[in-house]
Coordinates of C-alpha atoms and ligand atoms in Angstrom, one line a residue:
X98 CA -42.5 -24.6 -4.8
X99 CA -42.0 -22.2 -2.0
X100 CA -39.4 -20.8 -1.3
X101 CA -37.9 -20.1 2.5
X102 CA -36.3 -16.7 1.7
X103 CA -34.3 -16.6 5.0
X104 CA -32.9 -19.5 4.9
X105 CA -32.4 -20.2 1.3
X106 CA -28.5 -19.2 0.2
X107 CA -28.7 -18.3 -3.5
X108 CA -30.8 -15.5 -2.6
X109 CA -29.1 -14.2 0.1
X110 CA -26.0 -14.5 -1.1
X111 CA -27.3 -12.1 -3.7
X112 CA -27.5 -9.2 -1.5
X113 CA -24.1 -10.4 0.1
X114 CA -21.5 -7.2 -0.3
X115 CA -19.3 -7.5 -3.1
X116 CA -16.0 -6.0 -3.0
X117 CA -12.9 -6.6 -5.5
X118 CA -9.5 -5.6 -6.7
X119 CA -9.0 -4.3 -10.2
X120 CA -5.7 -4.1 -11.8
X121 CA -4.6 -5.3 -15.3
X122 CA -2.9 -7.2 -14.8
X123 CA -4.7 -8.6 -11.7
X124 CA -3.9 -12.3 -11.3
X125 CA -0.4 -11.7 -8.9
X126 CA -2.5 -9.6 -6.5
X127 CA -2.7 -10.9 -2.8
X128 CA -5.6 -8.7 -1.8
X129 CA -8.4 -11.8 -2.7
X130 CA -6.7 -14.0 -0.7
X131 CA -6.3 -11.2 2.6
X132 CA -9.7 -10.2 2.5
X133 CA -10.9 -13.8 1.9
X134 CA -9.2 -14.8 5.2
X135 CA -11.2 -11.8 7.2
X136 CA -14.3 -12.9 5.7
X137 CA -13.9 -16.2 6.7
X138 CA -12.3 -15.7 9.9
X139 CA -14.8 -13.5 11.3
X140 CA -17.8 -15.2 9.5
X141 CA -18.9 -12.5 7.7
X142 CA -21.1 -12.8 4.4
X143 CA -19.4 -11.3 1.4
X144 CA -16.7 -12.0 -1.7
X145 CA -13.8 -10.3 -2.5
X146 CA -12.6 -11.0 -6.3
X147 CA -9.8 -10.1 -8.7
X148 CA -11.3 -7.9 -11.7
X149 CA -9.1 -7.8 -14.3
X150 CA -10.3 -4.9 -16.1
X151 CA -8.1 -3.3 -19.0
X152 CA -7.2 0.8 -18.9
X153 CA -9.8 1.3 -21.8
X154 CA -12.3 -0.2 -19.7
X155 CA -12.1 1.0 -16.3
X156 CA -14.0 4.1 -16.1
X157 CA -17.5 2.4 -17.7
X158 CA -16.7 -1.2 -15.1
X159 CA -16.4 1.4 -12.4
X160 CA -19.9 3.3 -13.2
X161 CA -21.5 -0.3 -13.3
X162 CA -20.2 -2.2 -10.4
X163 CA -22.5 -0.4 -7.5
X164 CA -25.7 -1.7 -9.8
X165 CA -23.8 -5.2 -9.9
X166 CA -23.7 -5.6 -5.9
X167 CA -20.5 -4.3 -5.4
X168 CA -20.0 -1.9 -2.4
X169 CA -16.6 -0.6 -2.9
X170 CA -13.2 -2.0 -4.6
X171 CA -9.5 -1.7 -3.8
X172 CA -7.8 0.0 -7.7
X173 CA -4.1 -1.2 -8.6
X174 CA -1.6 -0.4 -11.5
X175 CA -3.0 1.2 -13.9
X176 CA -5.9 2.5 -12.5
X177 CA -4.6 4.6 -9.5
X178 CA -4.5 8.3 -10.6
X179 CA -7.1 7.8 -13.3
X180 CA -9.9 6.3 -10.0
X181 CA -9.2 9.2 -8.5
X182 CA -10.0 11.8 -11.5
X183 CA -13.1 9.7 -11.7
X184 CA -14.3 9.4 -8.1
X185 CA -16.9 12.2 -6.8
X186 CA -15.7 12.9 -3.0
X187 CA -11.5 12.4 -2.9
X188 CA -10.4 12.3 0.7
X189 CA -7.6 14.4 1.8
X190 CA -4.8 11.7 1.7
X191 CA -5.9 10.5 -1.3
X192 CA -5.4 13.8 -3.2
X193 CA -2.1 14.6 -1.3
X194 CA -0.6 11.1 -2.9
X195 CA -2.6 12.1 -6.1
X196 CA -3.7 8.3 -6.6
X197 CA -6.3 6.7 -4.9
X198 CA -6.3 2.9 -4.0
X199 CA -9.8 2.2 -2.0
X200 CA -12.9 2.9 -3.4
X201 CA -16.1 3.0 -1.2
X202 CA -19.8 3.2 -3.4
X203 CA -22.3 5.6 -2.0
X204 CA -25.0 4.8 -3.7
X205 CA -23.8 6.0 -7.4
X206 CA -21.2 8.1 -5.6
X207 CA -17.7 7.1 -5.8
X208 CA -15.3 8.1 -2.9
X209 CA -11.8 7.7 -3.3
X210 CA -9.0 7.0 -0.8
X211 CA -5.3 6.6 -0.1
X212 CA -4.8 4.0 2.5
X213 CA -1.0 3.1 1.2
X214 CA 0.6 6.2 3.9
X215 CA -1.8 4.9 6.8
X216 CA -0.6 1.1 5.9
X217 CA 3.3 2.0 5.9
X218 CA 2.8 3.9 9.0
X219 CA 0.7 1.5 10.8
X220 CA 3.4 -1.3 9.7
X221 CA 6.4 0.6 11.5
X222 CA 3.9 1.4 14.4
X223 CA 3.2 -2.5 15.0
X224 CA 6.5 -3.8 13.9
X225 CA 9.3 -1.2 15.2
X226 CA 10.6 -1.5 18.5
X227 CA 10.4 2.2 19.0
X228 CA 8.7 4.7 16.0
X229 CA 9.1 8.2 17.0
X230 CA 9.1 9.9 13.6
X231 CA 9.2 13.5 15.5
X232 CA 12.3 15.8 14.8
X233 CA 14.0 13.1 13.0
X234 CA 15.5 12.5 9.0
X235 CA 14.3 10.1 6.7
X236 CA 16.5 8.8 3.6
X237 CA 13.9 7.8 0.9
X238 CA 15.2 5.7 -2.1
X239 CA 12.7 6.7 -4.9
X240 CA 10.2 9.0 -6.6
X241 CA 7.7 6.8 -7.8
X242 CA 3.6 6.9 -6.5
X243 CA 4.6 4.6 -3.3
X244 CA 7.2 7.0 -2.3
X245 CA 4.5 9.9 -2.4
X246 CA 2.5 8.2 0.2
X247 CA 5.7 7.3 2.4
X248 CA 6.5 11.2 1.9
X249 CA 2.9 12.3 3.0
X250 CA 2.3 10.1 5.8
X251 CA 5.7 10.8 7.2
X252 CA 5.3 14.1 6.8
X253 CA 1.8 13.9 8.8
X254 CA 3.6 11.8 12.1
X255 CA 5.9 14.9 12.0
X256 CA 9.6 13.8 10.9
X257 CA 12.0 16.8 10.8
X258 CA 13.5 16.1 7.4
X259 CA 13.3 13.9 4.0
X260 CA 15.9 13.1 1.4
X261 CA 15.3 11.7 -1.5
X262 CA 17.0 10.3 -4.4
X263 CA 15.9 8.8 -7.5
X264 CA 17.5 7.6 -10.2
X265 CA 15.7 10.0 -12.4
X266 CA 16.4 13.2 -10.3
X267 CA 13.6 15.7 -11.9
X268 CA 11.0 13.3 -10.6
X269 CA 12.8 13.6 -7.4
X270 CA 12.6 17.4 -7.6
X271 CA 9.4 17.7 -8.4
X272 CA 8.6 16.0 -4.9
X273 CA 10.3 18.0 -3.4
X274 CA 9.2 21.5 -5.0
X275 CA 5.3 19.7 -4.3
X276 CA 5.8 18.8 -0.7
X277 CA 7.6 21.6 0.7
X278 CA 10.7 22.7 2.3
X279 CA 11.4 20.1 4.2
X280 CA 11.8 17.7 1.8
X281 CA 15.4 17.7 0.1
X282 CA 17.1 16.6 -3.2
X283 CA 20.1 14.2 -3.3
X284 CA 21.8 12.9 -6.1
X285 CA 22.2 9.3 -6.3
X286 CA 25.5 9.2 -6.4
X287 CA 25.8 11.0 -2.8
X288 CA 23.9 8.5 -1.2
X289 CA 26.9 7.9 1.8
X290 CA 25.8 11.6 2.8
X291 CA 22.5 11.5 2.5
X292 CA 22.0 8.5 4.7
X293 CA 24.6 9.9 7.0
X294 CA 22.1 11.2 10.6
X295 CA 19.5 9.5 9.3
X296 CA 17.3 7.5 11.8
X297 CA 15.0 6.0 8.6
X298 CA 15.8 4.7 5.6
X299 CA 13.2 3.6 3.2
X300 CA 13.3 1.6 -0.3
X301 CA 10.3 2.8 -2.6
X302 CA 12.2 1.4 -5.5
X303 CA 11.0 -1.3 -7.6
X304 CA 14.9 -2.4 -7.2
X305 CA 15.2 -5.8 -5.2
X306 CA 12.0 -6.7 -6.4
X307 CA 12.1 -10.7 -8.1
X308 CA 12.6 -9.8 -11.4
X309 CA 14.0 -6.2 -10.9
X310 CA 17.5 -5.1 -10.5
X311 CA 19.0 -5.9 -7.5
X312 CA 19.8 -2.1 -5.1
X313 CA 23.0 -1.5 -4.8
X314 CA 23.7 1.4 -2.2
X315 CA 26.4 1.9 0.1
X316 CA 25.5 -0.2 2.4
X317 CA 28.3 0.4 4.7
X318 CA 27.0 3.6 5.6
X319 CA 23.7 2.0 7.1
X320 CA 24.3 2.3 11.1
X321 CA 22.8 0.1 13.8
X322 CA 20.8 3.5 15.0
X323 CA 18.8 3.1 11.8
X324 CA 15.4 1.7 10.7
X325 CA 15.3 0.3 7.4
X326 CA 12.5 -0.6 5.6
X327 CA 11.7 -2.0 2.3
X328 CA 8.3 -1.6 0.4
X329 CA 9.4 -4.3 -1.7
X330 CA 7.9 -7.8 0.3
X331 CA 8.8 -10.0 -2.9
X332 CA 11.1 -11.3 -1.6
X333 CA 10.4 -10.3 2.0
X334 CA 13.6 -10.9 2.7
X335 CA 15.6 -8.4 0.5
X336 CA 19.2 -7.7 0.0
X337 CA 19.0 -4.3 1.5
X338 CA 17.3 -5.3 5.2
X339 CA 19.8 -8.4 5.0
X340 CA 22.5 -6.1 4.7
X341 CA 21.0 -3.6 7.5
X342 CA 20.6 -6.6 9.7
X343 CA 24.1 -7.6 9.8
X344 CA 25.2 -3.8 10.5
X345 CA 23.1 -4.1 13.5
X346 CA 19.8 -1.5 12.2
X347 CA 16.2 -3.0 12.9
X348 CA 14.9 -3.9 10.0
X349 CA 11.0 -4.1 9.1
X350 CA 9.7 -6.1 5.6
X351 CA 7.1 -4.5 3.2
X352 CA 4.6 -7.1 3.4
X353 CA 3.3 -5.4 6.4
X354 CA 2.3 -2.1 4.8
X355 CA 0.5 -4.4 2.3
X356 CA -1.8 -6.2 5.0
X357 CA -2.4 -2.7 7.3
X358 CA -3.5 -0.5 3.8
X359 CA -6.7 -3.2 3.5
X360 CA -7.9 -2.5 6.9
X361 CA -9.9 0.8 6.4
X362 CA -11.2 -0.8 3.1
X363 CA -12.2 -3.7 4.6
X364 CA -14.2 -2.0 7.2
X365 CA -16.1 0.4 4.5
X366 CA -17.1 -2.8 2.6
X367 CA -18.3 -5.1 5.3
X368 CA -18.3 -3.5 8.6
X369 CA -15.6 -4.7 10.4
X370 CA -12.4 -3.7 11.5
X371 CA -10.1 -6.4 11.1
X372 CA -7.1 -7.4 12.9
X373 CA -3.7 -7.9 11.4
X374 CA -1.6 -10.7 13.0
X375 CA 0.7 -13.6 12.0
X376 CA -2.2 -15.8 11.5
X377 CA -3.1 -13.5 8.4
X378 CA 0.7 -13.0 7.6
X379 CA 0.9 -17.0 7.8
X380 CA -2.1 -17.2 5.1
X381 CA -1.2 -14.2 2.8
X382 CA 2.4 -16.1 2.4
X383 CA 0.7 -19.1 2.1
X384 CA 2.3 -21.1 4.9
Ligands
NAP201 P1 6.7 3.4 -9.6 O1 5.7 4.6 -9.5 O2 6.8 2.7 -11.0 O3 8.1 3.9 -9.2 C1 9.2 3.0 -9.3 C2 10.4 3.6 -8.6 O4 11.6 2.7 -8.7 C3 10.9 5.0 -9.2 O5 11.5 5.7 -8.3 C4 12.0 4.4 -10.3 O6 12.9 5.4 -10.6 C5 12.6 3.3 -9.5 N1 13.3 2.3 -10.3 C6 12.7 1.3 -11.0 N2 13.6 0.6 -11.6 C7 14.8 1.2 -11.4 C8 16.1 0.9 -11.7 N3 16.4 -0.2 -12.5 N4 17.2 1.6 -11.3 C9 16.9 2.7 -10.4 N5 15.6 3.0 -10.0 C10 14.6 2.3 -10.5 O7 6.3 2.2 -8.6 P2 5.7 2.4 -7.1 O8 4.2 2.2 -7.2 O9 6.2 3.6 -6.5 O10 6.2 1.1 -6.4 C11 7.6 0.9 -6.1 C12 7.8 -0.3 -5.3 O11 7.0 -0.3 -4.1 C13 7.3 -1.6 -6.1 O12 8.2 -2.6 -5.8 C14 6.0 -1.9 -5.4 O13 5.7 -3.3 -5.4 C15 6.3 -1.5 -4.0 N6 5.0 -1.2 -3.2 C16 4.8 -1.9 -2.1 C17 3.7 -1.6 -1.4 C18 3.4 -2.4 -0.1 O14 2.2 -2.5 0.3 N7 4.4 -3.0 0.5 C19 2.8 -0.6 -1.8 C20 3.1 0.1 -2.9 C21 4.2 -0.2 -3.7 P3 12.7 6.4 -11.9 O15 11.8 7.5 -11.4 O16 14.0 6.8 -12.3 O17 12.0 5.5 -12.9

């Protein structure tokens, strides 16, 4: 039997990009189903899958996946700082977050990127009535890897001053003593003053996550001249931007930063550069 090569799918689909997320776990992530509604929404051929691939494992799935098809895979908990000790070109975010989160395949070449600073950023751009970083102070709650890449990018769009505190202050201070003078140390107990002037706060805690601890700040010394943010967007309504919101602050939710870090990935992968809306908000949430 002949077979019509063009028209036949099995085989094209074989040379169809392959792209992935690979965690471990993997099975809570929301990237398959973001990257699913671009593909399908602007008709292009590809799959995006979860790859749940276990720490022990990573670096040899890695090697193999550019012979298996794949052109380039988003990396989650656990594999974020050991992708980039792995990858062969690191981009300049990526190795001022020291994690990387996109990974592009150049033939056997792995590049590794940080596209968690461009997706925060790009969330307060298209969400916050007015986001002039310049001259101002950020408040940072947290230490952890997000809060590096909220530290970074802000740094980059020029903001004046960061604070930070952290429950465990050393990791706090070493932040600080990594990114420079003007990043500054509170202790979490002196949050009141550290929030005091501040025209950003940011949660990079875990803390108001389901399942976590709920943060509990004082909240009365939020101010309606404030932005708040949370990178926690589960819930995406959390305790601290309902408590911002009734003390008159704008308020923008984390889930944002989540859909605007896959756009650069995306448009490695399968060459397009996607829009983020409320129709991919809508489907992401599953409404
Ligand atoms: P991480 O590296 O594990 O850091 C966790 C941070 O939360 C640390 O500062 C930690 O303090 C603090 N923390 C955790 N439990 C605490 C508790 N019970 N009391 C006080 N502090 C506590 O995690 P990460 O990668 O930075 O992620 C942090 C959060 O951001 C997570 O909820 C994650 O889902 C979210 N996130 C969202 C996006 C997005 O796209 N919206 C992207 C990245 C991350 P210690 O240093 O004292 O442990």
């Amino acid at each position: 039997m002949k077979i019509d090569v063009e028209t036949n799918e099995t085989i094209k689909s074989r040379h169809a990009p392959l792209a992935g997320v690979i965690g471990w776990p993997v099975f809570h992530s929301l990237s398959p189903r973001l990257h699913g509604h671009w593909l399908r929404r602007y008709g292009l051929e590809g799959q995006y899958v979860a790859l749940p691939v276990a720490p022990e494992n990573f670096a040899e799935v890695l090697k193999n996946l550019p012979r298996c098809g794949f052109v380039g895979v988003n990396v989650t908990v656990p594999h974020k700082e050991t992708a980039l000790q792995i990858a062969d070109i690191v981009t300049d975010r990526a190795k001022a977050i020291g994690a990387a989160n996109t990974l592009v395949f150049d033939g056997d070449k792995i590049i590794a990127d940080n596209t968690d600073g461009y997706g925060f950023i790009e969330n307060l751009r298209q969400n916050a009535q007015s986001f002039v970083p310049e001259g101002k102070v950020l408040s940072l709650l947290g230490a952890g890897g997000a809060a590096r890449a909220v530290i970074s990018s802000f740094l980059d769009a020029g903001i004046a001053e960061i604070r930070i505190a952290n429950r465990t202050l050393t990791r706090a201070e070493a932040l600080a003593d990594e990114f420079g003078n003007k990043v500054a140390v509170y202790d979490w107990k002196n949050l009141a003053r550290m929030l005091k002037g501040s025209s950003f706060v940011v949660n990079s805690t875990s803390m108001g996550m389901l399942g976590q601890p709920e943060l509990a700040i004082p909240y009365d010394a939020l101010t309606p001249e404030m932005l708040v943010t949370d990178l926690v967007y589960n819930p995406l309504q959390t305790r601290l931007l309902a408590e911002a919101a009734a003390r008159g602050c704008e308020v923008v939710d984390g889930l944002g930063m989540l859909l605007h870090q896959a756009v650069p990935g995306f448009e490695a992968w399968f060459g397009y550069w996607p829009e983020v809306d409320e129709m991919l908000r809508a489907e992401v949430l599953g409404r």
